[in-house]
């Protein structure tokens, strides 16, 4: 399992990928976010699934780019199409053997960026079958892996007009929620941003101790927010010592 996230806001793109690899009881680290293409036409790929499927698909894509797209793609959709073609080739070659070993052909991918003919950057989620969906301004993020734990904060707080500095914080908090609740998600993480005005990627790598201040701040303040939250109707009905005349108390001994 893993956690990879791509966010599209008005200022550009924010991408995050965790670095934990699990196999049975073994835990290792590996990069899941990579940049491809020449300077000025790079796009990012993040993956969730079997590492062997990822490496083989990316190797096929890099070979295709060296032979046929040395200067990059005209549009990001062209890059996605080439990636899907490589993914289907890997599926044709390996799916039977993978599933015969009681494994699943489970490579999910996020492809993000912009190419010279694109008016604005975008993000595509590619499924193992080679079909895809594109990010939408109404739901300005896509994620793969252990997505359930990090989704609520994004649904509540993120929109297309969110400042990139805030989007970076939300990306981290979304990962931290996933890390806290899923043993298959963890540090280190890779973060990347894409600016349409600069037409370039910026990347950074962080480990557990690098984000200690943010982690402690969030842990303290989320508890404080719960304390400061306005009391609900349960206070007068369920708190010990409150008036409970209209409540029915059921004993464990009742039939």
XYZ file of C-alpha atoms in Angstrom:
255
model
C 0.000 0.000 0.000
C 1.020 3.617 -0.342
C -0.344 7.136 -0.364
C 0.046 9.394 -3.379
C -1.799 12.675 -3.850
C -2.099 15.182 -6.678
C -3.780 18.560 -6.127
C -4.673 21.233 -8.679
C -5.165 24.801 -7.456
C -5.178 28.114 -9.274
C -1.453 28.642 -8.628
C -0.437 25.226 -9.987
C -0.002 21.641 -8.863
C 0.988 20.027 -5.568
C 2.071 16.379 -5.497
C 2.943 14.180 -2.537
C 4.060 10.548 -2.360
C 5.062 8.549 0.687
C 8.149 6.347 0.590
C 7.183 3.237 2.536
C 7.357 -0.166 0.857
C 5.916 -3.139 2.726
C 6.295 -6.820 1.912
C 4.968 -9.108 4.603
C 6.801 -8.103 7.768
C 9.530 -6.247 5.890
C 9.522 -2.450 5.582
C 11.791 -0.572 3.191
C 11.846 2.859 1.538
C 11.650 3.674 -2.138
C 10.790 6.715 -4.228
C 7.307 6.676 -5.746
C 7.328 10.126 -7.354
C 9.476 10.586 -10.457
C 9.853 13.246 -13.150
C 10.069 12.326 -16.826
C 10.825 14.199 -20.017
C 13.261 16.966 -20.988
C 13.653 20.259 -19.142
C 10.693 22.510 -19.825
C 8.434 19.566 -20.669
C 8.646 17.380 -17.581
C 5.703 15.571 -16.062
C 5.401 13.706 -12.776
C 4.319 10.105 -12.240
C 3.288 8.639 -8.875
C 2.259 5.010 -8.476
C 0.584 2.642 -6.067
C 0.834 -1.119 -6.514
C 3.415 -3.805 -7.080
C 6.862 -2.278 -7.425
C 7.801 -4.649 -10.253
C 4.833 -3.431 -12.327
C 5.809 0.179 -11.720
C 9.440 -0.303 -12.681
C 8.659 -2.259 -15.831
C 6.001 0.182 -17.015
C 8.275 3.181 -16.461
C 11.157 1.405 -18.192
C 8.951 0.829 -21.240
C 7.809 4.465 -21.164
C 11.366 5.781 -20.971
C 12.362 3.545 -23.892
C 9.433 4.834 -25.949
C 10.325 8.430 -25.124
C 13.969 7.958 -26.130
C 12.935 6.486 -29.471
C 9.879 8.540 -30.354
C 9.554 11.586 -28.081
C 13.046 12.812 -27.325
C 11.846 16.434 -27.145
C 8.789 15.600 -25.069
C 5.082 15.371 -25.829
C 2.885 18.066 -27.330
C 0.230 17.695 -24.622
C -0.013 15.898 -21.298
C -2.773 13.738 -22.739
C -0.228 12.413 -25.252
C 2.061 11.426 -22.384
C -0.844 9.708 -20.624
C -1.710 7.838 -23.821
C 1.878 6.626 -24.195
C 1.949 5.536 -20.537
C -1.328 3.630 -20.923
C 0.054 1.859 -23.979
C 3.099 0.738 -21.972
C 0.904 -0.308 -19.050
C -1.267 -2.468 -21.305
C 1.830 -4.086 -22.763
C 3.029 -4.985 -19.267
C -0.433 -6.337 -18.463
C -0.393 -8.492 -21.581
C 3.023 -9.875 -20.680
C 2.688 -10.285 -16.907
C -0.950 -10.351 -15.765
C -1.385 -14.117 -16.097
C 1.794 -14.870 -14.161
C 1.014 -12.225 -11.513
C -2.480 -13.516 -10.876
C -1.254 -17.117 -11.023
C 0.911 -16.275 -8.008
C -2.150 -15.060 -6.060
C -1.172 -11.428 -6.599
C -3.188 -8.666 -8.228
C -2.280 -6.580 -11.246
C -2.881 -3.424 -9.236
C -0.832 -0.538 -10.638
C -2.665 2.766 -10.125
C -0.896 5.892 -11.344
C -1.129 9.671 -11.105
C 0.336 11.614 -14.023
C 0.640 15.370 -13.504
C 2.074 18.375 -15.283
C 1.786 20.351 -18.496
C 3.316 20.106 -21.941
C 3.928 22.906 -24.476
C 0.441 22.852 -26.040
C -1.441 22.640 -22.733
C -3.203 25.821 -21.637
C -2.995 24.766 -17.986
C -1.541 21.874 -16.006
C -3.616 18.850 -15.126
C -3.584 15.495 -13.327
C -4.763 12.116 -14.614
C -5.481 8.997 -12.579
C -4.691 5.889 -14.642
C -6.282 2.602 -13.591
C -4.628 -0.823 -13.997
C -6.745 -1.454 -17.104
C -5.236 1.587 -18.834
C -8.316 3.821 -18.665
C -8.215 7.135 -16.829
C -10.026 10.079 -15.268
C -8.887 13.718 -15.089
C -8.898 16.065 -12.110
C -11.773 18.537 -11.963
C -11.940 22.023 -10.463
C -14.916 20.991 -8.350
C -12.888 18.141 -6.877
C -9.346 19.465 -7.256
C -7.413 16.388 -6.183
C -6.829 12.747 -7.039
C -5.227 10.141 -4.792
C -4.209 6.488 -4.925
C -3.305 3.919 -2.298
C -4.684 4.164 1.235
C -6.968 7.044 0.313
C -9.725 6.772 2.936
C -7.888 8.349 5.880
C -6.591 11.444 4.103
C -9.730 12.201 2.124
C -11.919 13.949 4.752
C -9.599 16.900 5.360
C -9.233 17.473 1.618
C -12.986 17.333 1.031
C -13.561 19.840 3.832
C -10.727 22.321 3.326
C -9.412 22.181 -0.253
C -10.830 23.991 -3.269
C -9.442 25.290 -6.540
C -8.841 28.785 -5.110
C -6.837 27.534 -2.124
C -3.415 29.194 -1.968
C -0.551 26.866 -2.802
C 1.061 27.448 0.600
C -2.151 26.237 2.241
C -2.487 23.377 -0.244
C 0.974 22.165 0.783
C -0.135 22.123 4.420
C -3.312 20.219 3.536
C -1.287 17.732 1.504
C 0.913 17.061 4.526
C -2.057 16.770 6.910
C -3.769 14.384 4.518
C -0.647 12.218 4.448
C -0.228 12.466 8.219
C -3.792 11.245 8.759
C -3.073 8.291 6.483
C 0.249 7.577 8.189
C -1.310 7.695 11.633
C -4.059 5.202 10.761
C -2.381 2.913 8.211
C 0.710 0.829 8.882
C 1.391 0.681 5.139
C 1.912 4.454 4.805
C 4.891 6.296 6.245
C 7.922 8.519 5.920
C 9.905 9.597 4.021
C 7.776 11.698 1.693
C 8.488 13.447 -1.588
C 6.741 16.744 -2.298
C 6.645 18.530 -5.630
C 5.026 21.687 -6.972
C 4.473 22.839 -10.529
C 4.069 26.519 -11.401
C 2.397 27.336 -14.761
C 3.988 30.774 -14.782
C 7.479 29.320 -14.375
C 6.687 26.094 -16.275
C 8.946 24.164 -13.941
C 8.825 21.637 -11.127
C 10.263 22.100 -7.652
C 10.883 18.988 -5.534
C 11.812 18.280 -1.916
C 12.351 15.198 0.250
C 11.408 15.046 3.943
C 11.866 12.460 6.671
C 10.114 12.010 10.016
C 12.248 14.454 11.995
C 12.054 17.162 9.325
C 8.361 17.768 10.036
C 8.416 17.359 13.801
C 7.243 20.945 14.458
C 4.234 20.596 12.125
C 3.303 17.201 13.571
C 3.387 18.419 17.186
C 1.476 21.606 16.316
C -1.304 19.656 14.624
C -1.590 17.111 17.434
C -1.904 19.878 20.030
C -4.283 22.115 18.119
C -6.700 19.441 16.936
C -7.233 18.530 20.604
C -7.652 22.210 21.542
C -10.208 22.662 18.773
C -12.234 19.764 20.122
C -12.202 21.387 23.585
C -13.228 24.797 22.165
C -15.965 23.397 19.921
C -19.447 24.637 20.984
C -21.166 22.140 23.229
C -23.786 20.026 21.511
C -27.220 18.987 22.795
C -25.598 15.903 24.289
C -24.073 17.987 27.088
C -27.404 18.371 28.931
C -28.506 14.829 28.160
C -25.508 12.534 28.349
C -22.931 14.166 30.610
C -22.650 12.595 34.077
C -24.683 14.621 36.540
C -26.919 16.189 33.896
C -30.710 15.914 33.881
C -31.652 12.553 32.338
C -35.283 12.142 33.407
C -36.499 11.565 29.861
C -33.805 9.006 29.027
C -34.326 5.271 29.258
C -31.552 3.454 31.090
C -31.169 -0.158 29.971
C -29.430 -2.598 32.279
C -27.177 -5.277 30.874
C -29.107 -7.704 33.092
C -32.464 -6.972 31.420
C -33.718 -9.782 29.198
